[in-house]
Tab-separated table of C-alpha atoms in Angstrom:
chain	number	residue	atom	x	y	z
A	1	MET	CA	62.607	74.410	126.292
A	2	ALA	CA	60.678	73.193	128.815
A	3	THR	CA	58.452	70.100	127.787
A	4	SER	CA	54.721	71.219	127.780
A	5	ALA	CA	52.260	69.250	130.144
A	6	PRO	CA	49.683	66.335	128.366
A	7	SER	CA	46.416	67.623	128.026
A	8	GLN	CA	45.614	65.118	130.631
A	9	ILE	CA	47.654	66.315	133.008
A	10	HIS	CA	44.798	67.608	135.064
A	11	THR	CA	42.886	64.601	134.923
A	12	ARG	CA	46.004	62.220	135.839
A	13	LEU	CA	47.156	64.844	139.413
A	14	ARG	CA	43.579	64.469	140.170
A	15	VAL	CA	44.190	60.420	140.736
A	16	PHE	CA	47.581	60.746	142.228
A	17	LEU	CA	45.889	63.126	144.836
A	18	ALA	CA	43.079	60.424	145.596
A	19	VAL	CA	45.686	57.581	145.814
A	20	ALA	CA	47.952	59.442	147.799
A	21	HIS	CA	45.337	60.152	150.146
A	22	HIS	CA	43.763	56.607	150.203
A	23	LEU	CA	47.438	54.982	149.435
A	24	SER	CA	44.934	52.287	147.606
A	25	PHE	CA	44.521	52.162	143.643
A	26	THR	CA	40.819	50.192	144.753
A	27	ARG	CA	39.976	53.118	147.217
A	28	ALA	CA	41.228	55.665	145.050
A	29	GLY	CA	38.909	54.281	141.937
A	30	GLU	CA	35.936	54.126	144.218
A	31	GLU	CA	36.463	57.744	145.089
A	32	LEU	CA	36.850	58.622	141.340
A	33	SER	CA	34.048	56.096	139.953
A	34	ILE	CA	36.844	54.634	137.844
A	35	THR	CA	38.519	51.363	137.500
A	36	THR	CA	41.355	50.085	139.993
A	37	GLY	CA	43.213	49.377	136.429
A	38	ALA	CA	41.996	52.958	134.950
A	39	VAL	CA	43.301	54.087	138.469
A	40	SER	CA	46.772	52.432	137.670
A	41	GLN	CA	47.300	53.030	134.002
A	42	GLN	CA	46.543	56.973	134.912
A	43	ILE	CA	49.571	56.836	137.491
A	44	LYS	CA	51.685	54.783	135.285
A	45	LEU	CA	51.442	57.437	132.495
A	46	LEU	CA	51.966	60.338	135.158
A	47	GLU	CA	55.181	58.539	136.288
A	48	ASP	CA	56.203	57.912	132.688
A	49	TRP	CA	56.064	61.914	131.912
A	50	LEU	CA	57.672	62.727	134.856
A	51	GLY	CA	60.556	59.875	134.827
A	52	GLN	CA	60.349	59.149	138.224
A	53	ARG	CA	57.996	56.629	141.014
A	54	LEU	CA	55.519	58.292	142.760
A	55	PHE	CA	54.391	54.910	144.829
A	56	ARG	CA	56.076	51.947	145.956
A	57	ARG	CA	54.219	48.885	145.360
A	58	LEU	CA	54.649	47.187	148.531
A	59	PRO	CA	53.424	43.391	149.305
A	60	ARG	CA	50.407	44.684	151.198
A	61	ARG	CA	50.125	48.542	150.800
A	62	LEU	CA	51.463	51.241	148.854
A	63	GLU	CA	54.034	53.738	150.098
A	64	LEU	CA	54.492	57.386	148.697
A	65	THR	CA	58.239	57.713	147.335
A	66	ASP	CA	60.349	60.684	147.784
A	67	ALA	CA	59.183	62.210	144.957
A	68	GLY	CA	55.836	61.147	145.574
A	69	LYS	CA	55.809	63.062	148.651
A	70	ARG	CA	57.258	66.135	146.686
A	71	LEU	CA	54.612	65.986	144.561
A	72	LEU	CA	52.017	65.802	147.049
A	73	THR	CA	53.286	68.513	149.068
A	74	ALA	CA	52.858	70.885	146.059
A	75	VAL	CA	49.690	69.839	144.731
A	76	ASP	CA	47.687	69.271	147.562
A	77	PRO	CA	46.988	72.849	148.815
A	78	ALA	CA	46.913	73.937	145.341
A	79	TYR	CA	43.648	71.811	144.618
A	80	ALA	CA	42.236	72.642	148.110
A	81	ALA	CA	42.616	76.030	147.200
A	82	VAL	CA	40.622	75.534	143.930
A	83	GLU	CA	37.895	73.827	145.744
A	84	LEU	CA	37.536	76.650	148.331
A	85	ALA	CA	37.340	79.209	145.688
A	86	ILE	CA	35.101	76.987	144.020
A	87	GLY	CA	32.852	76.660	147.351
A	88	ARG	CA	32.612	80.298	147.700
A	89	LEU	CA	31.641	81.137	144.022
A	90	ARG	CA	28.914	78.420	144.617
A	91	GLY	CA	27.495	80.953	147.103
A	92	GLY	CA	27.423	79.647	150.358
A	93	ALA	CA	27.479	76.131	149.717
A	94	LEU	CA	29.661	75.473	152.416
A	95	SER	CA	27.969	77.266	154.837
A	96	GLY	CA	26.212	75.047	157.855
A	97	VAL	CA	26.626	72.168	160.387
A	98	VAL	CA	28.570	69.325	159.658
A	99	ARG	CA	28.112	66.298	162.486
A	100	VAL	CA	31.160	64.073	163.254
A	101	ARG	CA	31.438	61.634	165.717
A	102	THR	CA	34.649	60.545	166.966
A	103	LEU	CA	36.844	58.138	169.403
A	104	PRO	CA	36.887	60.767	172.371
A	105	SER	CA	41.490	60.103	172.648
A	106	PHE	CA	41.586	60.609	169.092
A	107	LEU	CA	39.167	63.874	169.463
A	108	ALA	CA	41.668	64.719	172.640
A	109	THR	CA	45.027	63.860	171.153
A	110	TRP	CA	44.776	64.179	167.351
A	111	LEU	CA	41.692	66.280	166.254
A	112	VAL	CA	41.153	69.337	168.689
A	113	PRO	CA	44.827	70.571	168.001
A	114	ARG	CA	44.030	70.342	164.557
A	115	LEU	CA	40.663	72.063	164.336
A	116	PRO	CA	41.808	75.778	164.313
A	117	ARG	CA	43.360	74.969	160.998
A	118	LEU	CA	39.869	73.495	159.725
A	119	MET	CA	38.227	76.943	160.919
A	120	ALA	CA	40.527	79.089	159.478
A	121	ARG	CA	40.285	77.652	156.301
A	122	PHE	CA	36.357	76.897	156.120
A	123	PRO	CA	34.964	79.436	158.512
A	124	GLN	CA	31.267	78.794	156.955
A	125	ILE	CA	31.452	75.181	158.258
A	126	GLU	CA	30.346	74.546	161.781
A	127	LEU	CA	31.302	71.237	163.396
A	128	GLN	CA	29.157	69.607	165.597
A	129	VAL	CA	31.507	67.101	167.032
A	130	GLU	CA	30.252	64.044	169.484
A	131	ALA	CA	32.794	61.861	171.422
A	132	GLU	CA	31.329	58.386	171.966
A	133	ASP	CA	33.328	54.800	172.740
A	134	SER	CA	34.096	52.614	169.828
A	135	THR	CA	31.510	50.504	172.217
A	136	TYR	CA	28.467	52.156	170.560
A	137	SER	CA	27.219	51.073	167.518
A	138	LEU	CA	27.482	53.117	164.756
A	139	ARG	CA	23.761	54.058	163.056
A	140	ASP	CA	22.977	55.722	159.953
A	141	GLY	CA	21.405	58.942	160.220
A	142	GLU	CA	23.374	59.912	163.553
A	143	PHE	CA	26.080	61.490	162.337
A	144	ASP	CA	27.399	62.617	158.713
A	145	LEU	CA	31.241	61.967	159.372
A	146	ALA	CA	32.182	59.163	161.773
A	147	ILE	CA	36.116	58.371	162.557
A	148	ASP	CA	36.317	54.848	164.376
A	149	LEU	CA	39.119	52.615	165.130
A	150	ASN	CA	39.124	48.907	163.529
A	151	ASP	CA	40.043	46.500	160.866
A	152	GLY	CA	38.055	48.640	158.226
A	153	SER	CA	35.161	46.880	157.852
A	154	TYR	CA	31.916	48.785	158.082
A	155	PRO	CA	28.798	47.366	156.518
A	156	GLY	CA	26.251	49.101	155.421
A	157	PHE	CA	28.736	52.503	155.502
A	158	GLN	CA	31.783	53.621	153.421
A	159	SER	CA	34.975	54.655	154.353
A	160	THR	CA	38.261	56.013	154.111
A	161	VAL	CA	41.924	54.828	155.611
A	162	LEU	CA	42.862	57.996	157.526
A	163	LEU	CA	45.976	56.330	159.722
A	164	GLU	CA	47.240	52.852	160.137
A	165	GLU	CA	48.202	52.262	164.283
A	166	GLU	CA	51.128	50.753	165.692
A	167	ILE	CA	51.691	50.408	169.332
A	168	PHE	CA	54.447	50.413	171.957
A	169	PRO	CA	54.964	50.314	175.153
A	170	VAL	CA	55.749	53.663	177.356
A	171	CYS	CA	56.235	54.624	180.985
A	172	SER	CA	57.393	57.757	183.324
A	173	PRO	CA	61.239	57.821	183.617
A	174	ARG	CA	60.356	58.190	187.516
A	175	LEU	CA	58.820	54.581	187.037
A	176	LEU	CA	62.330	52.990	186.727
A	177	GLU	CA	64.030	54.787	189.648
A	178	GLY	CA	64.616	51.911	192.491
A	179	ARG	CA	63.313	49.193	190.383
A	180	PRO	CA	64.841	46.324	188.655
A	181	PRO	CA	66.048	47.168	184.853
A	182	LEU	CA	63.324	47.269	182.159
A	183	LEU	CA	65.359	45.778	179.225
A	184	GLY	CA	62.619	42.976	177.877
A	185	ALA	CA	59.082	41.893	178.020
A	186	GLY	CA	60.263	39.239	180.890
A	187	ASP	CA	61.274	42.305	183.163
A	188	LEU	CA	57.571	43.608	182.808
A	189	ARG	CA	56.905	41.321	186.118
A	190	HIS	CA	58.446	44.117	188.061
A	191	TYR	CA	56.119	46.845	186.903
A	192	PRO	CA	52.589	47.486	187.050
A	193	LEU	CA	50.754	47.812	183.535
A	194	LEU	CA	48.170	50.156	182.836
A	195	HIS	CA	45.136	48.934	180.370
A	196	ASP	CA	42.908	50.796	177.856
A	197	MET	CA	39.800	48.442	178.063
A	198	THR	CA	37.936	49.576	174.633
A	199	ALA	CA	41.304	50.100	172.766
A	200	TRP	CA	39.238	49.055	169.224
A	201	ARG	CA	35.724	48.301	168.253
A	202	GLY	CA	34.984	44.703	170.043
A	203	SER	CA	38.288	44.259	171.624
A	204	PRO	CA	38.509	42.245	175.050
A	205	PRO	CA	40.296	44.577	177.840
A	206	TYR	CA	43.958	43.017	177.618
A	207	ALA	CA	44.242	43.217	173.989
A	208	GLU	CA	46.942	46.000	173.356
A	209	TRP	CA	49.106	44.305	175.863
A	210	GLU	CA	48.655	40.951	174.027
A	211	ARG	CA	49.117	41.945	171.043
A	212	TYR	CA	52.114	43.940	171.169
A	213	LEU	CA	53.640	40.712	173.115
A	214	ARG	CA	52.541	38.015	170.286
A	215	ALA	CA	54.265	40.070	168.085
A	216	ILE	CA	57.527	40.465	169.496
A	217	GLY	CA	57.628	36.598	170.299
A	218	ALA	CA	56.991	37.237	173.995
A	219	PRO	CA	53.443	35.764	174.421
A	220	GLN	CA	54.202	33.939	177.846
A	221	VAL	CA	54.436	36.803	179.673
A	222	GLU	CA	51.455	37.421	181.993
A	223	VAL	CA	49.839	40.909	181.304
A	224	ARG	CA	46.139	40.335	182.892
A	225	ARG	CA	46.648	42.537	186.061
A	226	GLY	CA	47.253	46.492	186.548
A	227	TYR	CA	44.866	49.103	185.993
A	228	MET	CA	42.375	49.441	183.384
A	229	PHE	CA	40.656	52.842	181.893
A	230	ASN	CA	38.519	53.353	179.120
A	231	ARG	CA	40.076	56.550	177.575
A	232	ASN	CA	43.495	55.963	175.708
A	233	HIS	CA	44.504	59.962	176.475
A	234	ILE	CA	43.231	58.961	180.505
A	235	THR	CA	45.657	55.719	180.084
A	236	MET	CA	49.228	57.885	178.767
A	237	GLN	CA	48.033	60.833	182.039
A	238	CYS	CA	48.247	57.759	184.292
A	239	ALA	CA	51.682	56.683	182.717
A	240	ILE	CA	52.738	60.060	182.760
A	241	ALA	CA	52.061	59.980	186.604
A	242	GLY	CA	53.881	57.236	187.536
A	243	MET	CA	51.167	54.722	187.542
A	244	GLY	CA	52.645	51.989	185.619
A	245	VAL	CA	53.556	50.781	182.253
A	246	ALA	CA	50.690	51.456	179.338
A	247	ILE	CA	50.536	50.931	175.640
A	248	ALA	CA	51.165	54.074	173.325
A	249	ARG	CA	49.281	54.463	170.395
A	250	ARG	CA	51.841	56.178	167.490
A	251	THR	CA	48.908	58.456	166.315
A	252	LEU	CA	48.020	59.558	169.480
A	253	ILE	CA	51.365	60.438	170.965
A	254	THR	CA	51.871	63.843	170.857
A	255	ASP	CA	55.353	65.460	172.421
A	256	GLU	CA	55.543	63.540	175.599
A	257	LEU	CA	58.355	61.183	174.275
A	258	ASP	CA	60.288	64.365	173.319
A	259	SER	CA	59.550	66.383	176.291
A	260	GLY	CA	60.929	63.188	178.429
A	261	ARG	CA	57.765	63.108	180.268
A	262	LEU	CA	57.227	59.751	179.039
A	263	VAL	CA	60.139	56.868	177.856
A	264	ALA	CA	59.969	54.050	175.520
A	265	PRO	CA	61.973	50.927	176.949
A	266	PHE	CA	61.395	48.796	174.063
A	267	ALA	CA	62.839	50.040	170.798
A	268	GLN	CA	59.989	47.393	168.934
A	269	SER	CA	56.832	48.870	168.054
A	270	VAL	CA	53.909	47.148	165.866
A	271	ARG	CA	50.941	47.361	163.666
A	272	THR	CA	48.057	46.380	165.371
A	273	GLY	CA	46.368	45.943	162.006
A	274	LYS	CA	43.667	48.263	162.855
A	275	ARG	CA	43.142	51.519	161.344
A	276	TYR	CA	41.411	55.069	162.239
A	277	CYS	CA	38.821	55.299	159.333
A	278	VAL	CA	36.384	57.758	158.369
A	279	ILE	CA	33.140	56.935	157.877
A	280	HIS	CA	30.134	57.962	156.119
A	281	SER	CA	26.775	56.771	154.475
A	282	GLY	CA	26.967	55.963	150.736
A	283	GLY	CA	25.200	59.634	149.442
A	284	ALA	CA	26.999	61.400	152.574
A	285	LEU	CA	29.820	63.212	150.341
A	286	ALA	CA	27.425	64.512	147.906
A	287	ASP	CA	26.670	67.508	150.306
A	288	PRO	CA	29.835	69.516	149.301
A	289	ARG	CA	30.124	70.559	153.253
A	290	VAL	CA	30.634	66.533	154.444
A	291	ALA	CA	32.967	66.167	151.546
A	292	THR	CA	35.095	69.104	152.252
A	293	VAL	CA	35.874	68.033	155.911
A	294	HIS	CA	36.479	64.303	154.889
A	295	ASP	CA	38.660	65.841	152.587
A	296	TRP	CA	40.301	67.976	154.922
A	297	LEU	CA	40.601	65.348	157.188
A	298	VAL	CA	42.386	62.786	154.962
A	299	ALA	CA	45.006	65.282	154.099
A	300	GLU	CA	45.805	66.109	157.429
A	301	ALA	CA	45.907	62.537	157.959
A	302	ARG	CA	48.965	62.572	155.046
A	303	ALA	CA	50.723	65.326	156.443
A	304	ALA	CA	50.748	63.546	160.155
A	305	GLU	CA	52.185	60.396	158.529
A	306	LEU	CA	54.545	62.119	156.062
A	307	ALA	CA	55.891	63.993	159.599
A	308	ALA	CA	56.193	60.562	161.402
A	309	GLY	CA	58.062	58.785	158.925
A	310	PRO	CA	57.802	55.025	157.956
A	311	PRO	CA	55.602	52.736	159.877
A	312	ALA	CA	57.143	49.935	161.967
A	313	ASP	CA	58.334	46.893	159.794
A	314	ALA	CA	57.014	44.533	162.447
A	315	ALA	CA	53.602	43.184	161.405
A	316	SER	CA	50.449	42.018	163.816
């Protein structure tokens, strides 16, 4: 006979979802208005009852185990369906405009392909999307939700981590024809370089190349040359056109590698220490429309992480 679920199973599953979405006991506790210790205790009770670990406790982060991924795949859509049904029963609580501000490259490459799913799932919500560079200040009252790339620190706002970023060089295979082999960082001297001059909030113009080369132990390579752009997706299009070697962001690369339009000449990718976050004012999630879009973004990010596999081993 199957063992019946404990009376607190729904509470523990809700805590599990919060931790799985944030990959942080602390941020899950902030979302649920409970202590980090209470979050840890609820996860331990759930793991003990299941007889399986749901998270790996790594030195600086959490990671879902295979069992945790299976549970998330089952529980996340079920709870989302319940929340949708409740929203409909509340008589139009999810109807109206939600203002979303986002980085242009993230919008074009990551968000736009996913928006039809949001429209199909929550047809009453009307998004008002504004694309702005990270050079523009975040000012309260100008958005309901903002998506930004930074270190996760936003004074005066609350934030939820969506995706950790890692980077690696890419180029068109045509660029390699008739040139010296591109086997290591020192060979970059034979190739033009492409730069995203606004890589993240407050970054200097050559930040991505310098961060990458420092992480792989080749900081002496001169990268302050080449062509500069202020959009990552434009930089990628120039790389596809064969103009030079660019730094790709794992989050924003789609099928360019699978299709062969771009190749990654170096095997190593590195974490930048920067992360895409969804940002909002303190009381914004009290609005069910804003909370719904926030939770949908987090769920899409978790699904994207699971599909992409484990992150790079190299630290920033």
